[in-house]
PDB file of C-alpha atoms and ligand atoms in Angstrom:
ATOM      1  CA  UNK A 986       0.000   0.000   0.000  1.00 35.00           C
ATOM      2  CA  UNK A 987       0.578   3.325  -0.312  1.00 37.00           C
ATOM      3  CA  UNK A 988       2.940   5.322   2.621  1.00 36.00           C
ATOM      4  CA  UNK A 989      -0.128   7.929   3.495  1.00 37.00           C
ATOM      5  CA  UNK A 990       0.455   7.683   6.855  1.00 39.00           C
ATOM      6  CA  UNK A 991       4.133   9.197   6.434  1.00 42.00           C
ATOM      7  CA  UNK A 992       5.832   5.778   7.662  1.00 48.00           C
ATOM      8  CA  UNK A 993       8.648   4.765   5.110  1.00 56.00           C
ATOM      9  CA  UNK A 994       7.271   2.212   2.612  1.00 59.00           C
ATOM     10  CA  UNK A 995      11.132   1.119   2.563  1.00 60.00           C
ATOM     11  CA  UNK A 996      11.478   0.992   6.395  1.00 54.00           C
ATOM     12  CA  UNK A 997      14.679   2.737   8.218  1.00 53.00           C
ATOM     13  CA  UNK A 998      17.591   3.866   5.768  1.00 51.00           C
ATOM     14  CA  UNK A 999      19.891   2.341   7.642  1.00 53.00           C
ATOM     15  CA  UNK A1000      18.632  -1.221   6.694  1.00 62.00           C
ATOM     16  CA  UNK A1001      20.588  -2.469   3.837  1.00 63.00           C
ATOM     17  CA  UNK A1002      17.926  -4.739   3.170  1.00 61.00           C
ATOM     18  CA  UNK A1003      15.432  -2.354   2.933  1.00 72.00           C
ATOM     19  CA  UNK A1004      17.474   0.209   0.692  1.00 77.00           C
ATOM     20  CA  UNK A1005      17.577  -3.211  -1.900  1.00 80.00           C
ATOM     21  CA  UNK A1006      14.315  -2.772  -1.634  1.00 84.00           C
ATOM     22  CA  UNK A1007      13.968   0.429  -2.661  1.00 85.00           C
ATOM     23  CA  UNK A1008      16.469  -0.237  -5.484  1.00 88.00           C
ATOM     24  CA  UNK A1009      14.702  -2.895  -6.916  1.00 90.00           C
ATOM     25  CA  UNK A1010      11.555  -1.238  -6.559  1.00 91.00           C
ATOM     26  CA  UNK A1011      12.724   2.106  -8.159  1.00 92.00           C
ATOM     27  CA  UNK A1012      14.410  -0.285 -11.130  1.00 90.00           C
ATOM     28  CA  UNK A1013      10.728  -2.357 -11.848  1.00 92.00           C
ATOM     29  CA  UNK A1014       8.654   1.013 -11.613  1.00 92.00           C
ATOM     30  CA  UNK A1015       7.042   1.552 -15.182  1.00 92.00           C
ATOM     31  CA  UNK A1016       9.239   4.587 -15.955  1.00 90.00           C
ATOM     32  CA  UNK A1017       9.272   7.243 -18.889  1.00 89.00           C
ATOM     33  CA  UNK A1018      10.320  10.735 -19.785  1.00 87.00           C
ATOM     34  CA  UNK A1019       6.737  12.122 -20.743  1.00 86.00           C
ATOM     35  CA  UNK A1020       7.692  16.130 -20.737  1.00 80.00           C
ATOM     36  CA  UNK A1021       9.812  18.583 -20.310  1.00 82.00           C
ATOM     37  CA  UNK A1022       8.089  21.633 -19.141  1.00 82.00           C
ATOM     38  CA  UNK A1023       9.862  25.541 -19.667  1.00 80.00           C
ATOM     39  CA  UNK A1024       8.032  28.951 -19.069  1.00 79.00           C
ATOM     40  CA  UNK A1025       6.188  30.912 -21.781  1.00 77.00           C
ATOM     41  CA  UNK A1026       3.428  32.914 -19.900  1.00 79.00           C
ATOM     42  CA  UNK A1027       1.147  35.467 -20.647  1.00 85.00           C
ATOM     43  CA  UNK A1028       2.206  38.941 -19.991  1.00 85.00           C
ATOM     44  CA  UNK A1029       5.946  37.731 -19.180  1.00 85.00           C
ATOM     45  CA  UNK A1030       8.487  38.912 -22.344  1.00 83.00           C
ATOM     46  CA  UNK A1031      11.717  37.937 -20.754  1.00 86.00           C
ATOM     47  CA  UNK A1032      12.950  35.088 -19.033  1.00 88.00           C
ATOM     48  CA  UNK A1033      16.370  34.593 -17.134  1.00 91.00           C
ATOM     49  CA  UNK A1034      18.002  31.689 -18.878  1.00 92.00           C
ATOM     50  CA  UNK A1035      20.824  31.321 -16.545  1.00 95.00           C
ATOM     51  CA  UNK A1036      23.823  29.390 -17.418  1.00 96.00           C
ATOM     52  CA  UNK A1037      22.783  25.887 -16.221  1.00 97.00           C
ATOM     53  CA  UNK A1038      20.131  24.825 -18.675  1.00 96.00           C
ATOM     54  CA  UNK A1039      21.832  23.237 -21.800  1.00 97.00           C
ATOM     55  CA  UNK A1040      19.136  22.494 -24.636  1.00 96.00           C
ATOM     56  CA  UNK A1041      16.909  20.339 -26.168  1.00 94.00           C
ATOM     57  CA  UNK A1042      17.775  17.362 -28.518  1.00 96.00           C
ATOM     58  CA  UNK A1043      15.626  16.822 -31.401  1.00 95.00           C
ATOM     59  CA  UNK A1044      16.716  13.963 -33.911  1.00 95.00           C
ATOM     60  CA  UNK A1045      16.695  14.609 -37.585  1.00 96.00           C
ATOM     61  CA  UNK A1046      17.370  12.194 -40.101  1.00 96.00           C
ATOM     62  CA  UNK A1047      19.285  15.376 -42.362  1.00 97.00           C
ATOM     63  CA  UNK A1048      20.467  18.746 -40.451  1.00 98.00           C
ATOM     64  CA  UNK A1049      21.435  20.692 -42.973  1.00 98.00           C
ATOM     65  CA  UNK A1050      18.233  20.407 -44.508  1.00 97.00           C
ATOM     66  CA  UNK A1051      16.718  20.781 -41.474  1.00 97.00           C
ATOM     67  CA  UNK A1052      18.625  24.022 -40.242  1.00 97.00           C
ATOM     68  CA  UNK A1053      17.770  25.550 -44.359  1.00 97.00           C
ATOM     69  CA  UNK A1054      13.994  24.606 -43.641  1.00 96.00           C
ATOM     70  CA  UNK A1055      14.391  26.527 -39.991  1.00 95.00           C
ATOM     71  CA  UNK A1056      16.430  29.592 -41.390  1.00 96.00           C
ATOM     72  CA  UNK A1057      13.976  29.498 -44.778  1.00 96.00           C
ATOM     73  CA  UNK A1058      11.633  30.181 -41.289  1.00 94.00           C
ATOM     74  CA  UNK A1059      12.932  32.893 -39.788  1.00 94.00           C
ATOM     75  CA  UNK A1060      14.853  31.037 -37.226  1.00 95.00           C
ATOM     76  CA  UNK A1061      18.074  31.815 -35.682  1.00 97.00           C
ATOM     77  CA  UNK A1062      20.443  29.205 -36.101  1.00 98.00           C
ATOM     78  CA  UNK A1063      23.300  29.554 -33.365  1.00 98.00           C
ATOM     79  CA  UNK A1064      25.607  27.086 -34.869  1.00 98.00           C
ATOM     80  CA  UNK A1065      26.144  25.615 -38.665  1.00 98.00           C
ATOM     81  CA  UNK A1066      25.067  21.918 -39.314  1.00 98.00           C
ATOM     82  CA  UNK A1067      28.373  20.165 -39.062  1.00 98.00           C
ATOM     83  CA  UNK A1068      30.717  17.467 -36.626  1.00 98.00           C
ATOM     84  CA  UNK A1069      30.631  17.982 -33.086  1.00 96.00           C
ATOM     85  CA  UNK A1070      33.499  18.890 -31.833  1.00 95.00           C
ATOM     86  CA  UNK A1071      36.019  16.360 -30.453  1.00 90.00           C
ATOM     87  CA  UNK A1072      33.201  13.901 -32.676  1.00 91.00           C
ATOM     88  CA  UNK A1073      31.280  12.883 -35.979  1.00 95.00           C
ATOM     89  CA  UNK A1074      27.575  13.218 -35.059  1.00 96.00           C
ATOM     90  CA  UNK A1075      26.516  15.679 -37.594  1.00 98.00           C
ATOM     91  CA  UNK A1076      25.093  18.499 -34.734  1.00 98.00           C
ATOM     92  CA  UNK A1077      23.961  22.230 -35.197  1.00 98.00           C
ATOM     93  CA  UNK A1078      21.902  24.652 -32.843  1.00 98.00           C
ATOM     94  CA  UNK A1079      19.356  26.988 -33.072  1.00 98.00           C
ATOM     95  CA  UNK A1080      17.472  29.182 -30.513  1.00 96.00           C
ATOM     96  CA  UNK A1081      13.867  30.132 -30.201  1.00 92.00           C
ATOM     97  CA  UNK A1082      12.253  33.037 -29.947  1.00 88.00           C
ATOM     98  CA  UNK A1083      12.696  33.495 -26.068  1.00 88.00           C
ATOM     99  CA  UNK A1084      16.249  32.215 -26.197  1.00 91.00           C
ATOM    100  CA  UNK A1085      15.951  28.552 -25.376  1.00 92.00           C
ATOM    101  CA  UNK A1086      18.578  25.989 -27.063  1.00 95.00           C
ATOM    102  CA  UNK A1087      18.243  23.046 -29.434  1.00 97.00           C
ATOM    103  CA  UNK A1088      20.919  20.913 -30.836  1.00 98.00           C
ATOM    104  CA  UNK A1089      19.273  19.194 -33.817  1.00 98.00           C
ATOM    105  CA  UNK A1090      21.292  15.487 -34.082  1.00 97.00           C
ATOM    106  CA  UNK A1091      21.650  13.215 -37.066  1.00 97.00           C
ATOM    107  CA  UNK A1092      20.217   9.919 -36.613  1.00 94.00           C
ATOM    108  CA  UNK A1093      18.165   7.831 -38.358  1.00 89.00           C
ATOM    109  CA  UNK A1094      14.069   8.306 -37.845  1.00 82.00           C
ATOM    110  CA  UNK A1095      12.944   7.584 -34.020  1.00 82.00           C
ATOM    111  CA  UNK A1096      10.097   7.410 -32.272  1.00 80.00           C
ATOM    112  CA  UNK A1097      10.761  10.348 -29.959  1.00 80.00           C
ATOM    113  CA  UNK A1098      12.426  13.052 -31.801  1.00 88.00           C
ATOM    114  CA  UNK A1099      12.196  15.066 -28.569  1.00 91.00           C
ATOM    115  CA  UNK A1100      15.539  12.803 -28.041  1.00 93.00           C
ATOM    116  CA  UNK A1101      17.413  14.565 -25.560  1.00 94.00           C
ATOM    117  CA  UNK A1102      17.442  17.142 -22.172  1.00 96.00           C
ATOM    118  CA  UNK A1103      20.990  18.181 -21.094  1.00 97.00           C
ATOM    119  CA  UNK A1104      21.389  20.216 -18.362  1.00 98.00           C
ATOM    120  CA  UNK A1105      24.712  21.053 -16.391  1.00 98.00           C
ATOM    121  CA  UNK A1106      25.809  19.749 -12.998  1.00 98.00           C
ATOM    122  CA  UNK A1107      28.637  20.436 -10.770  1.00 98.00           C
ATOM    123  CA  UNK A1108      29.806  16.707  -9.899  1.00 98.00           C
ATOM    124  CA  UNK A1109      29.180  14.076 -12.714  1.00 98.00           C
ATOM    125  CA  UNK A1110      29.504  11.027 -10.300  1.00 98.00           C
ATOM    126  CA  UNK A1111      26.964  12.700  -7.903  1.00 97.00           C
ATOM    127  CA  UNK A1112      24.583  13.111 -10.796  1.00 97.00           C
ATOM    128  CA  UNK A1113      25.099   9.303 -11.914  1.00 98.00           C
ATOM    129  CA  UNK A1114      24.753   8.038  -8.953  1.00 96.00           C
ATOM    130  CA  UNK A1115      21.870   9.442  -7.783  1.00 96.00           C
ATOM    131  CA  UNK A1116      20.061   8.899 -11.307  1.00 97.00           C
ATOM    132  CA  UNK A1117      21.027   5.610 -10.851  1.00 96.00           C
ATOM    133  CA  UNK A1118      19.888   5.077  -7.375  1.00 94.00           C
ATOM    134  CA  UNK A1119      17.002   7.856  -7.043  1.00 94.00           C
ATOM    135  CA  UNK A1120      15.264   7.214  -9.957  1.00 96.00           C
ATOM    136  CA  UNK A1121      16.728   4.358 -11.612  1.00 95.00           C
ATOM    137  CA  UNK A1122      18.391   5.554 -15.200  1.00 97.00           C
ATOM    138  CA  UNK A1123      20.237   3.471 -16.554  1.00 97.00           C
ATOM    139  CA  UNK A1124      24.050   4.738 -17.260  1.00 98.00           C
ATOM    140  CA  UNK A1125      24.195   4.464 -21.591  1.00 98.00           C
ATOM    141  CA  UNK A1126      27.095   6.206 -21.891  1.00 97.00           C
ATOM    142  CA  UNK A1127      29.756   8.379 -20.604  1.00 97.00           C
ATOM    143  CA  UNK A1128      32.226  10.293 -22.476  1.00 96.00           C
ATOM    144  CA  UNK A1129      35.330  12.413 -21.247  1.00 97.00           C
ATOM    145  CA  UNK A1130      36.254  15.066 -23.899  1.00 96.00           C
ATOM    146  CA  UNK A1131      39.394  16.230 -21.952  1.00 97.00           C
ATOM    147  CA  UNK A1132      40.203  18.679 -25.160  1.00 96.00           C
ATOM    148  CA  UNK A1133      37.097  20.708 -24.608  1.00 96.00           C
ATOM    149  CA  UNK A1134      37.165  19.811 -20.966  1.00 98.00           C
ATOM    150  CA  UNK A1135      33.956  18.883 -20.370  1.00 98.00           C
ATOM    151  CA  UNK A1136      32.664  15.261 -19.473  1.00 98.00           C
ATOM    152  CA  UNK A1137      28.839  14.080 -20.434  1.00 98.00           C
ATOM    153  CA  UNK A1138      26.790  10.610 -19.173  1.00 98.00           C
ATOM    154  CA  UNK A1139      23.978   9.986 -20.703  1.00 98.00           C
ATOM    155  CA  UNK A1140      20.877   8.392 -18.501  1.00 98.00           C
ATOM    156  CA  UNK A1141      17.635   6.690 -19.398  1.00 96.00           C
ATOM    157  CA  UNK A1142      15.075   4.619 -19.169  1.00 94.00           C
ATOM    158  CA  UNK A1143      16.127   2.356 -21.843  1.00 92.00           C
ATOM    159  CA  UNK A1144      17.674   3.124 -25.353  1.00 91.00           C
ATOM    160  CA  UNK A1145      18.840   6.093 -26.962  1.00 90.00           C
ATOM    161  CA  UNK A1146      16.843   5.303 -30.371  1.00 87.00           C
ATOM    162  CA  UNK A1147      13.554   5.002 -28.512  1.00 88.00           C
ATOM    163  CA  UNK A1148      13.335   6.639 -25.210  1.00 90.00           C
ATOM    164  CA  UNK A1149      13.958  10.953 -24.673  1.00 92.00           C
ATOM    165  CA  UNK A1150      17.342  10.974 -22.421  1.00 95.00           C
ATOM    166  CA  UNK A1151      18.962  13.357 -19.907  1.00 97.00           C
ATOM    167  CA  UNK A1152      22.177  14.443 -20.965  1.00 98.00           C
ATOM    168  CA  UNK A1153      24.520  14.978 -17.841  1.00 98.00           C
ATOM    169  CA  UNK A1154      27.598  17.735 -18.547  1.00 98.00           C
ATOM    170  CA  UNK A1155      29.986  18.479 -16.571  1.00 98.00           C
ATOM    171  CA  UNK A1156      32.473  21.553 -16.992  1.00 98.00           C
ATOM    172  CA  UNK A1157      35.919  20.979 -15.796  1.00 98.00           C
ATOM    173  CA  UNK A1158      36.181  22.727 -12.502  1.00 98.00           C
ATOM    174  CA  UNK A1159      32.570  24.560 -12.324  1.00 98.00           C
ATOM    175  CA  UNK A1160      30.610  23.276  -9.645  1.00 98.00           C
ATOM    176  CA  UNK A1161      27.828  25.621  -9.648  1.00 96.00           C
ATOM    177  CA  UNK A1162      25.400  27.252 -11.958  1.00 97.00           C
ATOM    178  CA  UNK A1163      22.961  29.958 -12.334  1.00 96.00           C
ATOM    179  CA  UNK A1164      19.751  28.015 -12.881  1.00 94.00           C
ATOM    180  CA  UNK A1165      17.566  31.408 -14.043  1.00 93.00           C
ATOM    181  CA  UNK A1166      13.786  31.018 -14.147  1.00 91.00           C
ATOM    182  CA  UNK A1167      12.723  29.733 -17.398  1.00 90.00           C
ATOM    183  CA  UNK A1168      13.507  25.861 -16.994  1.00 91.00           C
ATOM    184  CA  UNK A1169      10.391  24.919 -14.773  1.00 91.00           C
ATOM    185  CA  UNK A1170      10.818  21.004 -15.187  1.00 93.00           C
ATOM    186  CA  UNK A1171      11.036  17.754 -16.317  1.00 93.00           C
ATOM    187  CA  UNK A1172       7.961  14.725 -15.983  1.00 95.00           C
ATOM    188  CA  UNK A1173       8.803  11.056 -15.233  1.00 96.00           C
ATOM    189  CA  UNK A1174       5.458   8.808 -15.588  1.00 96.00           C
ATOM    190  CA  UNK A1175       5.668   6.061 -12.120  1.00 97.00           C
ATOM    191  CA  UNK A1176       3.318   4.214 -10.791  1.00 96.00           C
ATOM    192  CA  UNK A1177       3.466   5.087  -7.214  1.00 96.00           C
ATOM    193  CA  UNK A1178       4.408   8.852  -6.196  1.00 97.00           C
ATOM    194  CA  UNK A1179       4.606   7.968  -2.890  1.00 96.00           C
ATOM    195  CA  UNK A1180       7.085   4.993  -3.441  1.00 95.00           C
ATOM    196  CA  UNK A1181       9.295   7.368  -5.445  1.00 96.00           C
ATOM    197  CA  UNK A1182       9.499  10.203  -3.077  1.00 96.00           C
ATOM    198  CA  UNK A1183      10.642   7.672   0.069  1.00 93.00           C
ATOM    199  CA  UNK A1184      13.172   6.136  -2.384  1.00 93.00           C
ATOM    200  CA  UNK A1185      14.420   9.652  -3.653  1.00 94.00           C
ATOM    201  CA  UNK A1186      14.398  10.658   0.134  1.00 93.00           C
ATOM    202  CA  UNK A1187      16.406   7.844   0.346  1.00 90.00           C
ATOM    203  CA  UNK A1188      19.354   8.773  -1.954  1.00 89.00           C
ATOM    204  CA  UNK A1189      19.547  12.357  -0.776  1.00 86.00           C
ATOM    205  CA  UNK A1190      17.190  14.028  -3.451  1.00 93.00           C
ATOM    206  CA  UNK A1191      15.085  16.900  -1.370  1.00 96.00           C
ATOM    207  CA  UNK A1192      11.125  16.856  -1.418  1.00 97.00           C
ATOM    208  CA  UNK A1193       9.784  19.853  -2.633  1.00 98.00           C
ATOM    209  CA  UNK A1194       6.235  18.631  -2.466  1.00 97.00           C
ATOM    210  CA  UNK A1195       5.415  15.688  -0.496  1.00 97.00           C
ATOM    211  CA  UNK A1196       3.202  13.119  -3.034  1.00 97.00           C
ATOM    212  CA  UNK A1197       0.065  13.348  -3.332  1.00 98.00           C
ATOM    213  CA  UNK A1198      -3.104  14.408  -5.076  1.00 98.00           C
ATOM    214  CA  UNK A1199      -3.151  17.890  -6.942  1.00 96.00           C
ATOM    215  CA  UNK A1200      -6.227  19.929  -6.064  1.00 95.00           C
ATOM    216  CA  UNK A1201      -8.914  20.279  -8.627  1.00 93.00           C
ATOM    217  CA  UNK A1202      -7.705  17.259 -11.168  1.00 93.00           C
ATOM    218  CA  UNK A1203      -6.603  14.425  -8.607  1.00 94.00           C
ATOM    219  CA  UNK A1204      -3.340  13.538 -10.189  1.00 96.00           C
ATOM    220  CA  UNK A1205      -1.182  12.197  -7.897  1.00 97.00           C
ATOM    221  CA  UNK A1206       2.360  13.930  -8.530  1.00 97.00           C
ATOM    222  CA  UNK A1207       5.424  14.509  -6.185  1.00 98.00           C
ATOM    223  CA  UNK A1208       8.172  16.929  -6.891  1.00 98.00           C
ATOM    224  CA  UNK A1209      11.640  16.743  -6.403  1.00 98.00           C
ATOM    225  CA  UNK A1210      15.154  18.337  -6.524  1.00 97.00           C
ATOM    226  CA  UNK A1211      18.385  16.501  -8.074  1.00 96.00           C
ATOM    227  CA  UNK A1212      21.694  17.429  -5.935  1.00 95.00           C
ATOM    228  CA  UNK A1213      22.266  20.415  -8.461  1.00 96.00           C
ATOM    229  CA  UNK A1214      18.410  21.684  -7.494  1.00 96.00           C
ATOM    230  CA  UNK A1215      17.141  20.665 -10.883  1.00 97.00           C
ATOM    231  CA  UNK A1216      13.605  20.133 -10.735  1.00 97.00           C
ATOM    232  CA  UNK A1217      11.704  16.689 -11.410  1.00 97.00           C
ATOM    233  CA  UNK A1218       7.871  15.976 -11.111  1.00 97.00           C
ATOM    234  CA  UNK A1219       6.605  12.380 -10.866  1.00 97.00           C
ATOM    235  CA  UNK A1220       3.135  11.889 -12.646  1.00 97.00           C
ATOM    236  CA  UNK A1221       1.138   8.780 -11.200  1.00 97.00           C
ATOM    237  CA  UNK A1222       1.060   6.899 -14.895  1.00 96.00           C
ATOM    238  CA  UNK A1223      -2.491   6.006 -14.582  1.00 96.00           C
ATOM    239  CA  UNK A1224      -3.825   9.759 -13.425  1.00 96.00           C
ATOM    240  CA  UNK A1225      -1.664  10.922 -16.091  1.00 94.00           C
ATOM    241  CA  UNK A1226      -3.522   8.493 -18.810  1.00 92.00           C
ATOM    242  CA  UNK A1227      -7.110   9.853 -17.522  1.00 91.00           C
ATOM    243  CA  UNK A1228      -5.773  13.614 -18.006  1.00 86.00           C
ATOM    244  CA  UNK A1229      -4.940  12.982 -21.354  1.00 84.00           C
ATOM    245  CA  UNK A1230      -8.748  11.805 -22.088  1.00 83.00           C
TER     246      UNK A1230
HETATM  247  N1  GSH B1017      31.115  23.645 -22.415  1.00 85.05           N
HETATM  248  C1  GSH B1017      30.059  22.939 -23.084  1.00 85.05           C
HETATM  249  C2  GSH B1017      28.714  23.319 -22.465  1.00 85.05           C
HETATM  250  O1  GSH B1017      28.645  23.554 -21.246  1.00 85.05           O
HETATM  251  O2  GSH B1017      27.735  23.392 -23.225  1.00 85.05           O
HETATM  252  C3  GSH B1017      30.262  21.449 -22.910  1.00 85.05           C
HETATM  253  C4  GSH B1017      29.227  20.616 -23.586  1.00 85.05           C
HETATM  254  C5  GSH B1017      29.467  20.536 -25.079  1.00 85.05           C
HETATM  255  O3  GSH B1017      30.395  21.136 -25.617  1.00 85.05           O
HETATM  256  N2  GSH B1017      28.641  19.774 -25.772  1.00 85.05           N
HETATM  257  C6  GSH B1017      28.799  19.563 -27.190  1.00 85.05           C
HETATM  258  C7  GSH B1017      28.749  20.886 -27.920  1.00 85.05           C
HETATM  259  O4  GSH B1017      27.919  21.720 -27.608  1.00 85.05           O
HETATM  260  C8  GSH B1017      27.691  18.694 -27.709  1.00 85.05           C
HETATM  261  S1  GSH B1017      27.698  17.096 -26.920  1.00 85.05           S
HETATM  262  N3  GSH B1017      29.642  21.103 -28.892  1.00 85.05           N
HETATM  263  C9  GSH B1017      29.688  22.354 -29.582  1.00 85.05           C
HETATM  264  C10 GSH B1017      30.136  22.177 -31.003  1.00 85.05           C
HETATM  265  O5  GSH B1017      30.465  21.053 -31.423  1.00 85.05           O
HETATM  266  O6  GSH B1017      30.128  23.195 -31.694  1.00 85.05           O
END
């Protein structure tokens, strides 16, 4: 059942026993990236960026043809179709009207071309480990680019070519980040919010609002903060199916 009464579904932290618990619980969850949510609002024409929010990936089976399409647009395209650096994925970047990144990646047609979410964070193994642990992303890669010093992981539920990832990068040396206003946050589906906030208590993420029913629509959600105060909201799976109706 569900921890309502505010006793730890996963019993004392210090239990090893119980933290497997948790683990294996957190790995069997029914997990997926559903959104990403940043601010546009009425009556608001500026938003901080700040310098911690990378961009969003979107797939594209041709970039250059993509990025002439975008310019033919009127879009502003911050960096020409071409090899990442230190790489050969054929990358390029362009910004929106309100100054919010996309890399546009060459890869073959997937399902999600909403394929990536980097943001920056000030210890890479902290990150990992509590994406690991907390919410239970796999590792799928992990790349040091000491020429460009700068080191990204790559997390998800499940592969690249079918699942929207968060990509983890860490700046040689910079531990902290101006996080602005305009990222609001990311959605994971689960199918117990109260489950998920004991097991990220567990792993050191902070509670920002305890789980539990949202006023007005029901949907059970919890909100968290990663250990770089990156914010994450947990959508009960099944609420989240009966909002979409
Ligand atoms: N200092 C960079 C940052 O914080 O954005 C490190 C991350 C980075 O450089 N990422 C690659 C990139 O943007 C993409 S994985 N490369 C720029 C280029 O190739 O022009």
């Amino acid at each position: 059942g569900n921890s309502i009464e505010g006793n730890s579904t996963f019993g004392n932290v210090a239990n090893a026993i119980e933290e497997q618990d948790a683990l294996d619980w957190v790995k069997n969850d029914k997990r997926r990236m559903l959104h990403v949510v940043y601010r546009v609002d009425y009556g608001v024409d500026k938003y901080d960026i700040g310098d911690g929010f990378g961009h969003f990936g979107i797939a594209a089976e041709d970039v250059a043809k993509t990025i002439n399409l975008i310019k033919a647009k009127g879009g502003k395209v911050t960096r020409e179709p071409g090899p990442v650096k230190g790489g050969n994925t054929i990358i390029a970047f362009i910004e929106d009207p309100d100054g919010y990144k996309f890399e546009i990646l060459e890869r073959r047609l997937t399902s999600e071309p909403l394929c990536q979410v980097m943001l920056r964070v000030g210890d890479l193994d902290r990150s990992i480990n509590f994406y690991k642990k907390a919410f239970g992303m796999d590792l799928l890669r992990k790349k040091d680019n000491p020429d460009y010093k700068y080191a990204t992981a790559i997390m998800g539920y499940g592969p690249e070519d079918e699942n929207a990832v968060l990509e983890l990068t860490y700046n040689y040396g910079v531990t902290d980040y101006d996080k602005g206003n305009g990222y609001a946050q990311v959605a994971i589906g689960t199918n117990d919010v109260y489950k998920t906030a004991e097991a990220i208590k567990l792993y050191g993420g902070e509670i920002v609002r305890e789980p539990g029913p949202l006023p007005g629509i029901n949907t059970k959600i919890t909100v968290c903060l990663d250990p770089d105060g990156w914010k994450w909201v947990f959508v009960d799976n099944v609420d989240f199916l009966k909002e979409l109706e």
